[in-house]
Short mmCIF file of C-alpha atoms in Angstrom, two decimals:
data_model
loop_
_atom_site.label_atom_id
_atom_site.label_comp_id
_atom_site.label_asym_id
_atom_site.label_seq_id
_atom_site.Cartn_x
_atom_site.Cartn_y
_atom_site.Cartn_z
CA MET A 1 85.58 -53.91 131.83
CA LYS A 2 87.39 -56.42 129.62
CA ALA A 3 86.24 -57.50 126.18
CA ASN A 4 86.77 -60.72 124.24
CA ASN A 5 90.28 -60.75 122.76
CA GLN A 6 89.12 -62.34 119.52
CA GLU A 7 86.25 -59.98 118.77
CA PRO A 8 86.70 -56.59 117.10
CA ALA A 9 87.46 -53.87 119.62
CA ILE A 10 85.41 -50.65 119.63
CA ALA A 11 86.85 -47.50 121.20
CA ILE A 12 86.01 -43.80 121.39
CA VAL A 13 88.54 -41.05 120.70
CA PRO A 14 87.40 -38.42 123.24
CA TYR A 15 86.24 -34.97 122.20
CA ARG A 16 89.10 -32.79 120.94
CA SER A 17 91.62 -35.62 121.43
CA TRP A 18 92.13 -36.34 117.73
CA PRO A 19 95.76 -35.37 116.99
CA MET A 20 96.73 -32.87 114.29
CA SER A 21 99.35 -35.33 113.01
CA LYS A 22 100.78 -38.80 113.70
CA LEU A 23 97.40 -40.36 114.38
CA TRP A 24 99.04 -43.76 114.80
CA ALA A 25 100.97 -42.51 117.86
CA LEU A 26 97.86 -41.74 119.95
CA PRO A 27 98.14 -43.93 123.08
CA LEU A 28 95.45 -46.53 123.60
CA ASP A 29 95.17 -45.30 127.19
CA LYS A 30 93.69 -42.05 125.81
CA LEU A 31 90.70 -43.95 124.38
CA GLU A 32 87.39 -44.83 126.02
CA TRP A 33 86.08 -48.39 125.79
CA PRO A 34 82.27 -48.42 126.27
CA LEU A 35 81.94 -52.15 125.57
CA GLY A 36 85.16 -53.20 127.25
CA ARG A 37 88.89 -53.19 126.52
CA PRO A 38 90.46 -56.44 125.26
CA GLN A 39 93.60 -57.84 126.88
CA ARG A 40 95.53 -57.49 123.61
CA LEU A 41 95.10 -53.70 123.73
CA LEU A 42 96.09 -52.92 127.32
CA SER A 43 99.14 -51.02 126.10
CA GLY A 44 100.53 -49.40 122.96
CA ASN A 45 99.10 -46.92 120.47
CA LEU A 46 96.63 -46.86 117.56
CA SER A 47 99.04 -48.71 115.28
CA LYS A 48 98.33 -51.79 117.40
CA LEU A 49 94.67 -51.92 116.34
CA ARG A 50 93.66 -54.61 113.85
CA GLU A 51 91.87 -53.95 110.59
CA ASP A 52 88.64 -55.32 112.09
CA ASP A 53 88.82 -52.97 115.10
CA HIS A 54 86.86 -49.72 115.24
CA LEU A 55 87.38 -46.14 116.37
CA ILE A 56 84.56 -43.62 116.84
CA THR A 57 85.26 -39.92 117.08
CA PHE A 58 83.80 -36.43 116.86
CA PRO A 59 84.14 -34.11 113.84
CA ARG A 60 87.17 -31.86 113.45
CA LYS A 61 88.91 -30.86 110.23
CA PRO A 62 91.89 -33.20 110.89
CA VAL A 63 89.45 -36.11 111.23
CA PHE A 64 88.35 -35.59 107.62
CA PHE A 65 91.73 -34.88 106.06
CA CYS A 66 94.49 -36.51 108.13
CA PHE A 67 96.79 -39.26 106.86
CA ARG A 68 95.98 -42.61 108.40
CA ASN A 69 99.24 -44.41 107.76
CA LYS A 70 99.93 -47.21 110.27
CA VAL A 71 96.28 -47.12 111.43
CA GLN A 72 94.38 -50.16 110.17
CA ALA A 73 91.23 -49.74 112.25
CA ASN A 74 87.92 -48.61 110.79
CA ILE A 75 86.97 -45.06 111.75
CA SER A 76 83.42 -43.83 112.32
CA LEU A 77 82.23 -40.29 112.90
CA MET A 78 79.47 -39.11 115.22
CA ILE A 79 78.00 -35.68 114.52
CA VAL A 80 76.12 -34.73 117.67
CA GLU A 81 75.78 -30.94 117.81
CA PRO A 82 72.82 -29.02 116.32
CA ASP A 83 72.83 -28.71 112.53
CA ILE A 84 73.19 -24.94 112.86
CA ILE A 85 76.54 -25.47 114.62
CA HIS A 86 77.84 -28.45 112.65
CA LYS A 87 76.51 -27.61 109.17
CA HIS A 88 80.09 -27.40 107.84
CA TYR A 89 80.84 -30.91 109.09
CA ILE A 90 77.56 -32.20 107.68
CA PHE A 91 78.65 -30.80 104.30
CA LEU A 92 82.07 -32.44 104.57
CA ALA A 93 80.52 -35.74 105.64
CA LYS A 94 78.31 -35.77 102.55
CA TYR A 95 81.33 -35.75 100.22
CA LEU A 96 83.98 -37.45 102.35
CA ASN A 97 81.82 -40.18 103.89
CA TRP A 98 83.85 -42.78 101.97
CA ARG A 99 86.69 -42.18 104.43
CA PHE A 100 84.58 -43.54 107.28
CA TYR A 101 83.04 -46.86 108.23
CA LYS A 102 79.87 -45.18 109.56
CA ILE A 103 78.55 -41.64 109.92
CA LEU A 104 76.37 -41.42 113.04
CA THR A 105 74.01 -38.46 112.82
CA LYS A 106 70.46 -37.28 113.47
CA ASN A 107 70.49 -35.38 110.15
CA LYS A 108 68.12 -37.43 107.99
CA GLY A 109 69.02 -35.46 104.86
CA LEU A 110 72.63 -36.57 105.22
CA ILE A 111 71.58 -40.16 105.90
CA ARG A 112 69.52 -40.18 102.68
CA ASN A 113 72.50 -38.94 100.66
CA ILE A 114 75.15 -41.40 101.85
CA LYS A 115 75.35 -45.18 102.01
CA ASN A 116 77.02 -45.48 105.40
CA GLY A 117 74.82 -43.18 107.50
CA GLU A 118 73.21 -44.41 110.73
CA PHE A 119 70.62 -42.52 112.75
CA PHE A 120 72.04 -41.40 116.08
CA TYR A 121 70.87 -38.85 118.65
CA PHE A 122 73.13 -37.28 121.26
CA GLY A 123 71.70 -37.30 124.77
CA SER A 124 74.64 -37.44 127.26
CA THR A 125 74.99 -36.34 130.89
CA PHE A 126 77.20 -34.08 133.00
CA LEU A 127 76.49 -36.08 136.16
CA THR A 128 78.72 -38.72 137.75
CA ASN A 129 77.93 -41.27 140.46
CA ILE A 130 74.23 -40.59 140.04
CA ASN A 131 73.14 -43.10 142.68
CA GLU A 132 75.20 -41.26 145.31
CA ILE A 133 73.49 -37.89 144.76
CA ASP A 134 71.12 -37.00 147.60
CA VAL A 135 67.89 -35.90 145.92
CA LYS A 136 65.71 -33.92 148.33
CA LYS A 137 63.19 -31.50 146.85
CA LYS A 138 63.31 -28.43 149.12
CA TYR A 139 62.76 -25.66 146.57
CA MET A 140 60.35 -25.02 143.72
CA ALA A 141 62.43 -24.24 140.62
CA SER A 142 65.76 -23.40 139.04
CA LEU A 143 67.06 -22.07 135.74
CA ILE A 144 70.65 -22.78 134.71
CA ALA A 145 72.17 -20.35 132.21
CA SER A 146 75.60 -19.37 130.94
CA SER A 147 76.49 -15.95 129.55
CA GLN A 148 76.34 -17.19 125.93
CA ASN A 149 73.96 -15.36 123.61
CA GLN A 150 74.61 -16.66 120.07
CA HIS A 151 71.71 -18.99 119.39
CA GLN A 152 67.94 -18.91 119.76
CA GLY A 153 67.94 -20.93 122.97
CA HIS A 154 70.62 -18.73 124.56
CA LYS A 155 68.55 -15.62 123.86
CA LEU A 156 65.36 -17.23 125.14
CA ARG A 157 67.05 -18.17 128.42
CA HIS A 158 68.10 -14.59 129.06
CA LEU A 159 64.60 -13.31 128.25
CA ILE A 160 63.14 -15.70 130.82
CA VAL A 161 65.74 -14.61 133.38
CA ASP A 162 64.68 -10.99 132.80
CA TYR A 163 61.04 -12.04 133.29
CA ILE A 164 61.86 -13.83 136.55
CA LYS A 165 63.76 -10.83 137.90
CA GLU A 166 61.13 -8.33 136.79
CA LEU A 167 58.32 -10.15 138.60
CA GLU A 168 60.57 -11.25 141.49
CA ILE A 169 59.53 -14.87 141.00
CA ASN A 170 61.11 -17.33 143.45
CA ILE A 171 63.19 -19.26 140.91
CA ALA A 172 66.91 -19.82 141.50
CA VAL A 173 68.82 -18.43 138.51
CA ILE A 174 72.26 -20.02 138.50
CA GLY A 175 75.12 -20.84 136.15
CA ARG A 176 78.22 -19.15 134.76
CA GLY A 177 76.21 -16.22 133.42
CA TYR A 178 74.63 -15.45 136.80
CA LYS A 179 75.51 -17.31 140.00
CA PRO A 180 78.22 -19.94 139.38
CA PHE A 181 77.95 -23.29 141.14
CA GLU A 182 80.41 -26.15 141.55
CA LYS A 183 78.56 -29.27 140.44
CA LYS A 184 75.75 -29.71 137.92
CA GLU A 185 73.61 -31.56 140.45
CA ASP A 186 73.58 -28.50 142.71
CA GLY A 187 71.29 -26.79 140.22
CA LEU A 188 68.79 -29.66 140.08
CA LYS A 189 68.76 -32.08 143.02
CA SER A 190 66.90 -29.75 145.42
CA TYR A 191 64.43 -28.34 142.88
CA LYS A 192 61.05 -29.75 141.84
CA TYR A 193 61.15 -27.99 138.47
CA SER A 194 63.84 -26.59 136.23
CA ILE A 195 63.41 -24.41 133.16
CA ILE A 196 65.27 -26.38 130.49
CA ILE A 197 65.98 -24.51 127.26
CA GLU A 198 68.14 -26.23 124.64
CA ASN A 199 70.52 -24.07 122.58
CA SER A 200 68.34 -24.69 119.52
CA SER A 201 65.05 -26.36 118.68
CA GLU A 202 65.77 -29.21 116.27
CA THR A 203 64.04 -32.54 115.75
CA ASP A 204 65.83 -35.35 117.64
CA TYR A 205 68.27 -32.94 119.31
CA PHE A 206 68.29 -32.97 123.10
CA THR A 207 71.15 -32.89 125.57
CA GLU A 208 72.32 -33.35 129.12
CA LYS A 209 70.20 -30.32 130.03
CA VAL A 210 66.99 -32.34 130.02
CA ILE A 211 68.57 -35.70 130.80
CA ASP A 212 70.23 -34.46 133.99
CA ALA A 213 66.94 -32.96 135.15
CA CYS A 214 65.18 -36.29 134.66
CA LEU A 215 67.98 -38.22 136.35
CA LEU A 216 67.54 -36.06 139.44
CA GLU A 217 63.72 -36.30 139.43
CA THR A 218 63.22 -32.68 138.42
CA ILE A 219 60.31 -31.81 136.11
CA PRO A 220 61.60 -30.05 133.00
CA ILE A 221 59.74 -26.97 131.83
CA TYR A 222 61.07 -27.78 128.40
CA TRP A 223 61.80 -25.91 125.18
CA GLY A 224 63.81 -27.78 122.57
CA ALA A 225 63.27 -30.87 120.45
CA PRO A 226 59.73 -30.67 119.01
CA ASN A 227 59.53 -34.47 119.15
CA ILE A 228 60.81 -34.90 122.71
CA SER A 229 57.79 -37.16 123.38
CA LYS A 230 59.51 -39.75 121.18
CA TYR A 231 62.17 -40.09 123.88
CA PHE A 232 60.42 -39.34 127.19
CA ASP A 233 56.97 -39.63 128.72
CA THR A 234 56.01 -35.96 128.54
CA ARG A 235 53.32 -36.43 131.17
CA GLY A 236 56.32 -35.85 133.44
CA PHE A 237 57.27 -32.66 131.58
CA ILE A 238 55.76 -29.28 130.84
CA VAL A 239 56.57 -28.90 127.14
CA CYS A 240 56.62 -25.35 125.76
CA LYS A 241 56.80 -24.07 122.20
CA ASN A 242 57.48 -20.40 122.88
CA ILE A 243 58.19 -17.80 125.54
CA GLN A 244 54.52 -17.30 126.39
CA GLU A 245 54.07 -20.99 127.14
CA ILE A 246 57.16 -20.95 129.36
CA LYS A 247 55.75 -17.99 131.31
CA SER A 248 52.42 -19.80 131.65
CA ALA A 249 54.17 -22.97 132.86
CA ILE A 250 56.04 -21.01 135.52
CA LYS A 251 52.72 -19.77 136.93
CA LYS A 252 51.35 -23.34 137.10
CA MET A 253 54.17 -24.81 139.20
CA SER A 254 53.02 -26.21 142.53
CA ASP A 255 53.72 -28.93 145.08
CA GLU A 256 50.46 -30.60 144.07
CA ASP A 257 51.37 -30.62 140.38
CA TYR A 258 54.79 -32.11 141.13
CA ASP A 259 53.30 -34.85 143.30
CA SER A 260 50.71 -35.70 140.63
CA LYS A 261 53.52 -36.43 138.15
CA LYS A 262 55.65 -38.70 140.35
CA GLU A 263 54.83 -41.85 138.37
CA TYR A 264 56.16 -40.25 135.17
CA ILE A 265 59.10 -38.62 136.95
CA LYS A 266 60.30 -42.09 138.04
CA LYS A 267 59.70 -43.50 134.57
CA ASN A 268 61.66 -40.70 132.91
CA LYS A 269 64.55 -41.22 135.33
CA GLN A 270 64.99 -44.78 134.07
CA THR A 271 64.66 -43.69 130.45
CA ALA A 272 67.25 -40.97 131.00
CA LEU A 273 69.82 -43.52 132.17
CA TYR A 274 69.74 -45.07 128.69
CA HIS A 275 69.85 -41.75 126.82
CA ALA A 276 72.74 -40.53 128.99
CA ASP A 277 75.24 -43.16 127.85
CA PHE A 278 75.65 -41.95 124.28
CA LYS A 279 79.11 -43.51 123.91
CA LYS A 280 77.79 -46.97 124.69
CA ARG A 281 74.89 -46.44 122.29
CA ALA A 282 77.30 -45.38 119.53
CA ALA A 283 79.54 -48.40 120.14
CA GLN A 284 76.50 -50.68 120.11
CA ILE A 285 75.47 -49.37 116.67
CA ILE A 286 78.93 -50.25 115.34
CA LYS A 287 78.86 -53.68 116.99
CA GLU A 288 75.46 -54.51 115.52
CA SER A 289 76.57 -53.40 112.05
CA ILE A 290 79.55 -55.75 112.22
CA SER A 291 77.35 -58.75 112.93
CA LYS A 292 74.96 -58.09 110.03
#
């Protein structure tokens, strides 16, 4: 997609692509262009960006401290991981926010303490070519889990897996920690329900875990953001606050329950399409701030 040559360009530096040195030398072909790439920037490196152009990137120490010689573009930061994981970057952003055009974050405490903070939630998706995925609900439920065990959500997932195995419940337990699978959709497209447990429970923090389920018309048995109803119609969810509620939800799964929620399943699929494209949403925030 091409953008207007005269307007400011907005590009994303992909995750972990920020160089340790010589920022100016990063090729423009390494960037992502959610709102389109102008003709004037079809080749070259970051030194070619104008002073009214914009870069958005993820937090790393070099992002906060690197020299920006030969780079005229404005730089914005998006902090998307849970506060418990990115608390160090939230601290740095509080005192080094002046180095950035905007700080995009869900952390309202940080937003209150800086002048250039903008509210931003993550979302995202691991799916590609969504319209080409064949969604046929042949099985009742799945649970996708890795072997990680650091955070509250990790531990809760493993406890639920133990519960499923103990009672020999017919739920497919898959993922790197159990039974690896090739594509994310393989753990969702054939299942009416999926037990979706975020890594942590934080206000406004939800990820591809729940979005991908909604995109593939799978009802989330959900533990995570306490205000998830702000983002989805939870009549198409089973929202749980603790392990007992998850166990209770598992017992209530049925073909009839799934069919009764189809209106909200379809609605949440459309909503999820918007939440999934977090890079476009971030770029749109920058674009709207320019025009103010």
